[in-house]
Coordinates of C-alpha atoms and ligand atoms in Angstrom, one line a residue:
M1243 CA -17.3 -22.6 -18.7
I1244 CA -19.2 -19.8 -17.1
R1245 CA -18.9 -22.2 -13.2
T1246 CA -15.1 -22.8 -14.3
A1247 CA -14.7 -18.6 -14.4
I1248 CA -16.6 -18.3 -10.8
F1249 CA -14.5 -20.9 -9.8
A1250 CA -11.4 -19.1 -10.8
M1251 CA -12.6 -16.2 -9.7
S1252 CA -13.3 -17.0 -6.1
L1253 CA -10.3 -19.1 -5.9
S1254 CA -8.1 -15.8 -6.6
A1255 CA -10.0 -13.7 -3.8
S1256 CA -10.5 -16.3 -1.1
L1257 CA -8.7 -16.0 1.7
A1258 CA -4.8 -15.7 1.5
A1259 CA -3.4 -19.6 2.8
S1260 CA -0.3 -18.4 4.6
T1261 CA -0.2 -18.7 8.6
G1262 CA 1.7 -16.3 11.2
P1263 CA 2.8 -13.1 10.3
L1264 CA 1.6 -11.4 6.5
T1265 CA 4.7 -10.9 4.5
I1266 CA 2.7 -7.2 2.4
A1267 CA 4.9 -6.7 -0.7
H1268 CA 4.7 -2.2 -0.2
R1269 CA 4.3 -1.0 -3.7
G1270 CA 5.3 -4.7 -5.0
A1271 CA 9.0 -5.9 -4.7
S1272 CA 10.3 -2.1 -4.8
G1273 CA 13.6 -2.6 -3.3
Y1274 CA 14.2 -4.4 -6.6
L1275 CA 11.4 -2.5 -9.6
P1276 CA 10.0 0.7 -10.0
E1277 CA 7.2 1.0 -7.6
H1278 CA 3.1 -0.2 -9.3
T1279 CA 4.9 -1.6 -11.8
L1280 CA 3.9 -4.6 -13.3
P1281 CA 7.0 -5.9 -13.3
A1282 CA 7.0 -5.4 -9.6
K1283 CA 4.2 -7.2 -8.9
G1284 CA 5.0 -10.0 -10.5
L1285 CA 8.5 -10.1 -9.0
A1286 CA 6.9 -10.0 -5.4
H1287 CA 4.2 -12.3 -6.1
G1288 CA 6.8 -14.7 -7.6
Q1289 CA 8.8 -13.9 -4.4
G1290 CA 6.1 -15.6 -1.8
A1291 CA 4.3 -12.1 -0.5
D1292 CA 1.1 -12.8 1.0
F1293 CA -0.3 -10.2 -0.3
L1294 CA 0.3 -7.2 -2.9
E1295 CA 0.0 -3.7 -2.1
Q1296 CA -2.2 -1.0 -4.6
D1297 CA -2.2 2.7 -3.5
L1298 CA -5.0 4.5 -5.6
V1299 CA -5.8 7.7 -7.0
L1300 CA -7.9 9.0 -9.7
S1301 CA -6.8 10.1 -13.0
A1302 CA -8.9 12.6 -14.8
D1303 CA -11.6 10.4 -16.4
N1304 CA -11.8 8.9 -13.3
V1305 CA -10.4 5.8 -13.3
P1306 CA -8.1 4.2 -10.2
V1307 CA -4.9 3.8 -11.1
V1308 CA -2.1 2.3 -8.8
L1309 CA 0.4 5.8 -8.0
H1310 CA 1.7 6.3 -4.5
D1311 CA 1.0 9.6 -4.9
I1312 CA -1.2 12.5 -6.4
H1313 CA 1.7 14.2 -7.9
I1314 CA 3.5 11.8 -10.9
D1315 CA 6.9 13.6 -11.2
T1316 CA 8.8 11.8 -8.7
V1317 CA 8.2 8.7 -10.4
S1318 CA 7.6 9.6 -14.9
D1319 CA 8.7 11.6 -17.0
V1320 CA 6.1 14.1 -17.1
A1321 CA 8.0 17.1 -17.1
R1322 CA 9.3 16.2 -20.2
R1323 CA 6.2 14.8 -22.2
F1324 CA 3.4 17.6 -21.0
P1325 CA 5.8 20.3 -19.9
E1326 CA 2.8 22.8 -20.3
R1327 CA 0.3 20.9 -17.8
K1328 CA 1.6 21.4 -14.0
R1329 CA -0.2 23.4 -12.1
S1330 CA 0.7 26.9 -10.3
D1331 CA 3.1 25.4 -7.6
G1332 CA 5.1 23.3 -10.4
R1333 CA 4.0 20.1 -9.8
F1334 CA 1.9 18.0 -12.1
Y1335 CA -1.0 16.0 -10.7
A1336 CA -2.2 12.6 -11.7
I1337 CA -6.1 13.8 -11.9
D1338 CA -5.2 16.0 -14.8
F1339 CA -4.7 13.3 -17.2
T1340 CA -6.4 11.1 -18.5
V1341 CA -5.6 7.3 -18.6
V1342 CA -5.1 7.5 -22.3
E1343 CA -2.2 10.4 -21.3
L1344 CA -1.2 8.7 -18.0
K1345 CA -0.1 5.5 -20.3
Q1346 CA 1.9 7.5 -22.2
L1347 CA 4.1 7.8 -19.9
R1348 CA 7.3 5.8 -18.7
L1349 CA 7.3 5.4 -15.3
S1350 CA 10.9 5.2 -13.7
E1351 CA 12.7 4.6 -10.1
R1352 CA 11.8 7.2 -8.0
F1353 CA 13.9 10.6 -7.9
Q1354 CA 13.9 13.7 -6.1
V1355 CA 11.6 16.1 -8.2
K1356 CA 14.5 19.2 -7.8
T1357 CA 17.7 17.1 -8.8
G1358 CA 17.0 14.2 -10.6
R1359 CA 18.9 12.0 -8.2
A1360 CA 17.4 8.8 -6.7
V1361 CA 15.5 8.2 -3.3
F1362 CA 17.4 5.0 -2.9
P1363 CA 20.5 5.2 -5.0
K1364 CA 21.4 1.0 -4.9
R1365 CA 17.6 0.1 -6.7
F1366 CA 17.0 0.4 -10.3
P1367 CA 18.5 2.9 -12.0
V1368 CA 16.1 5.7 -12.7
G1369 CA 15.3 6.5 -16.1
E1370 CA 15.6 2.9 -17.2
G1371 CA 13.4 0.2 -18.4
Q1372 CA 9.9 1.0 -20.0
F1373 CA 7.1 0.7 -17.3
Q1374 CA 4.0 1.8 -17.7
V1375 CA 0.9 3.1 -15.1
V1376 CA -1.2 0.4 -13.9
T1377 CA -5.1 0.9 -13.5
L1378 CA -6.6 -0.7 -10.7
E1379 CA -8.6 -3.3 -13.4
E1380 CA -5.5 -4.2 -14.4
E1381 CA -3.7 -5.1 -11.9
L1382 CA -6.2 -7.0 -10.5
Q1383 CA -7.0 -9.2 -13.5
F1384 CA -3.0 -9.6 -13.6
V1385 CA -3.2 -10.9 -10.3
R1386 CA -5.7 -13.1 -10.6
G1387 CA -3.6 -14.5 -13.6
L1388 CA -1.1 -15.1 -11.4
N1389 CA -3.2 -17.0 -8.3
R1390 CA -4.6 -19.2 -11.2
S1391 CA -1.1 -19.7 -12.9
T1392 CA 0.9 -20.0 -10.3
G1393 CA -1.5 -21.8 -7.5
R1394 CA -0.6 -19.8 -4.6
N1395 CA -3.1 -16.7 -3.8
A1396 CA -1.5 -13.7 -3.0
G1397 CA -4.3 -11.3 -1.9
I1398 CA -4.5 -7.6 -2.6
Y1399 CA -3.9 -4.6 -0.1
P1400 CA -5.1 -1.4 -1.8
E1401 CA -5.4 1.7 0.1
L1402 CA -7.6 5.1 -1.3
K1403 CA -4.7 7.8 -0.6
Q1404 CA -5.9 10.9 -0.2
P1405 CA -10.1 10.7 -0.8
S1406 CA -10.7 14.0 1.1
W1407 CA -8.1 15.8 -1.2
H1408 CA -10.2 14.3 -4.4
R1409 CA -13.4 15.1 -3.1
A1410 CA -12.1 18.9 -2.9
E1411 CA -11.2 17.9 -6.8
G1412 CA -14.7 17.2 -7.3
K1413 CA -14.0 13.4 -7.5
D1414 CA -15.1 10.7 -5.0
L1415 CA -12.4 8.0 -4.6
S1416 CA -13.6 5.7 -3.1
A1417 CA -17.0 5.3 -5.3
A1418 CA -14.5 4.7 -8.2
V1419 CA -12.8 1.7 -6.4
L1420 CA -15.0 0.2 -4.2
P1421 CA -17.4 -1.7 -7.6
L1422 CA -14.7 -2.4 -8.6
L1423 CA -12.7 -4.9 -5.9
R1424 CA -16.9 -5.7 -5.3
T1425 CA -16.5 -7.2 -9.2
Y1426 CA -13.5 -9.2 -8.7
G1427 CA -15.0 -10.6 -5.3
Y1428 CA -12.7 -8.9 -2.8
D1429 CA -15.6 -7.5 -0.9
Q1430 CA -16.3 -10.2 1.9
A1431 CA -14.9 -10.4 5.1
G1432 CA -13.0 -13.7 4.0
S1433 CA -11.5 -12.1 1.2
A1434 CA -7.7 -12.0 0.2
C1435 CA -8.5 -7.9 0.6
F1436 CA -7.5 -5.3 3.0
V1437 CA -8.7 -2.3 2.1
Q1438 CA -6.2 0.8 3.9
C1439 CA -6.6 4.8 4.4
F1440 CA -5.2 7.0 6.4
E1441 CA -8.4 9.3 6.8
L1442 CA -11.0 7.3 9.8
S1443 CA -13.6 9.6 8.0
E1444 CA -13.7 7.5 5.1
I1445 CA -13.3 4.5 6.3
Q1446 CA -16.2 4.9 8.7
R1447 CA -17.7 6.3 5.7
I1448 CA -17.4 3.2 3.4
R1449 CA -18.7 1.2 6.2
R1450 CA -22.4 3.5 6.5
D1451 CA -22.4 3.9 3.0
F1452 CA -20.9 1.1 0.9
A1453 CA -21.6 -1.2 3.4
W1454 CA -18.7 -2.4 2.7
Q1455 CA -17.9 -6.3 4.6
G1456 CA -14.8 -6.6 3.3
R1457 CA -11.6 -6.3 5.9
M1458 CA -10.5 -2.6 6.4
V1459 CA -7.4 -1.4 8.6
L1460 CA -6.7 2.6 9.3
L1461 CA -2.9 3.9 8.4
I1462 CA -1.5 6.1 11.7
E1463 CA 0.8 8.7 10.6
S1464 CA 3.9 9.4 12.6
D1465 CA 2.1 13.0 13.3
D1466 CA -0.5 13.1 16.2
T1467 CA -3.1 14.6 13.4
G1468 CA -4.1 13.7 10.0
A1469 CA -5.0 16.3 7.0
D1470 CA -8.3 15.4 7.5
G1471 CA -8.3 15.4 11.0
T1472 CA -8.4 11.8 12.0
D1473 CA -6.4 11.7 15.8
Y1474 CA -4.2 9.7 15.9
R1475 CA -2.8 10.5 19.2
K1476 CA -6.0 10.1 20.8
L1477 CA -6.4 6.5 18.9
C1478 CA -3.4 5.0 19.6
T1479 CA -4.6 4.9 23.2
A1480 CA -6.3 1.7 25.1
E1481 CA -9.4 3.6 25.0
G1482 CA -9.0 4.8 21.2
L1483 CA -8.0 1.3 19.6
K1484 CA -11.3 0.2 21.2
G1485 CA -13.2 2.6 19.6
L1486 CA -12.0 1.7 16.6
A1487 CA -12.5 -2.1 16.8
P1488 CA -16.2 -1.6 15.1
W1489 CA -14.8 -0.2 12.1
V1490 CA -11.2 -1.8 11.2
N1491 CA -9.7 -5.2 11.8
G1492 CA -6.6 -3.2 12.2
I1493 CA -4.0 -0.4 12.0
G1494 CA -1.1 0.1 9.8
P1495 CA 1.2 2.1 12.4
P1496 CA 4.9 3.5 11.2
M1497 CA 7.4 1.1 12.9
G1498 CA 8.5 3.6 15.1
R1499 CA 5.1 3.4 16.9
V1500 CA 5.6 0.0 17.4
L1501 CA 9.5 -0.5 18.3
A1502 CA 12.1 2.1 19.6
W1503 CA 15.8 1.0 19.5
S1504 CA 18.4 1.3 23.1
A1505 CA 21.2 2.8 22.5
T1506 CA 23.6 -0.2 22.0
G1507 CA 20.4 -1.5 19.0
Q1508 CA 18.9 -3.4 20.9
P1509 CA 14.9 -3.5 20.0
I1510 CA 12.1 -2.1 22.1
A1511 CA 8.4 -2.8 22.0
L1512 CA 6.4 0.0 22.9
P1513 CA 2.7 -0.8 23.9
L1514 CA 0.6 -0.1 20.9
T1515 CA 0.7 -3.6 19.8
T1516 CA 0.2 -5.3 23.2
Q1517 CA -2.8 -2.2 23.0
A1518 CA -4.3 -3.2 19.6
H1519 CA -4.9 -6.9 20.0
E1520 CA -6.6 -6.1 23.5
A1521 CA -8.6 -4.7 21.4
G1522 CA -9.0 -7.7 18.5
L1523 CA -7.1 -5.1 15.9
L1524 CA -3.7 -6.8 13.9
V1525 CA -1.1 -4.3 13.4
H1526 CA 1.0 -4.3 10.2
P1527 CA 3.1 -1.6 10.2
Y1528 CA 5.3 0.2 7.4
T1529 CA 7.9 0.4 6.3
V1530 CA 11.0 -2.4 5.9
R1531 CA 13.9 -0.9 3.7
S1532 CA 16.9 -3.4 3.8
D1533 CA 18.7 0.2 2.4
D1534 CA 16.5 2.3 5.1
L1535 CA 16.7 1.2 8.5
P1536 CA 15.0 2.9 11.3
A1537 CA 17.8 5.4 13.5
G1538 CA 19.2 3.0 16.2
C1539 CA 18.7 -0.1 14.2
L1540 CA 22.0 -1.8 13.4
S1541 CA 21.0 -4.7 10.9
L1542 CA 17.4 -5.7 8.7
E1543 CA 18.0 -8.9 11.0
D1544 CA 17.4 -7.2 14.3
L1545 CA 14.4 -5.5 12.8
H1546 CA 12.9 -8.9 12.0
H1547 CA 13.9 -9.3 14.9
G1548 CA 12.3 -6.3 16.4
L1549 CA 9.2 -6.8 15.1
F1550 CA 8.1 -10.1 15.4
Q1551 CA 9.0 -11.1 18.2
S1552 CA 9.5 -8.4 20.5
A1553 CA 6.7 -6.4 19.4
K1554 CA 4.7 -9.6 17.9
V1555 CA 3.2 -7.4 14.8
D1556 CA 1.1 -9.7 12.2
G1557 CA 2.8 -8.8 9.4
V1558 CA 4.8 -5.5 7.9
F1559 CA 4.6 -3.9 4.7
T1560 CA 8.3 -4.0 3.2
D1561 CA 10.3 -3.3 -0.3
F1562 CA 11.9 -6.6 0.4
P1563 CA 9.2 -9.0 0.4
D1564 CA 11.5 -11.9 -0.1
L1565 CA 13.7 -10.7 2.9
T1566 CA 11.2 -10.5 5.4
R1567 CA 9.8 -13.7 3.9
S1568 CA 12.9 -16.1 3.9
W1569 CA 13.2 -14.4 8.1
L1570 CA 10.0 -15.8 8.5
Q1571 CA 10.1 -18.6 7.0
Q1572 CA 13.6 -19.7 8.8
R1573 CA 11.8 -19.0 12.3
R1574 CA 8.6 -20.8 12.0
Ligands
LIG493 CA1 0.9 2.6 0.8

């Protein structure tokens, strides 16, 4: 019995089997269902995503929960349910609520906080459906269960959201997340897991202080400098990328750093992917959205072609795992 349990765990946490570029489900199959809900993750798994993304913030009682932002007012009914709990800036923060309280919220398709209008108008209707905030542990169990019942291993791709902001709030996000990943067998170099973060200092701390052996990806912003002082302009040079290689297995840049578009809508590969590959780093850009193409890009077909055949990236974050995966399968 115990042996079976250990086997099941090592099966769920072992390297995902897919070869070729990875389909990383961005917040789940978020093109179809509200982001970071279990239905969105289940759909992404069923659509064949190689990895499922988890954005992580802490609750008031230090539980890692799967939410994209430190604010919860753009994806839930918190303003209606707990109107008195907003901060002086008028916003509602996950960190001010216990898990029991967060569980009372109804999650929704993302909307503009001022107007209530959908960010992506053609997606799942705002305010419809019954969706609940998910803790990291619940999601790890969900993925483990699906990997077991389908026999297909999808990996996880957890992001530590704003660790320096959490620290300023008196909380240590990494210290809450990493032991849980370890418990579920995601802490080895061969585990089907990439830990991602925009803050280089936190990645370095995780390697040093947590002796983390698992794979990690430094996310890159469009701006030159991150909120924590990470100097993306300097890091995105041949020299900077070589200096990153001892710390991370790859980078997660915005698509605009790997591809440009000609006046006639042709993709033009920028040097970043080649430079990263020369430094031994993977490149997983964000975010493929069929309903929000980059300026100058005329179709999703062109976008996939540009990313995989012109820039030759190693995987993409996509809101539409089915579309990305079917494009890749047709060309394998
Ligand atoms: Ca993310």
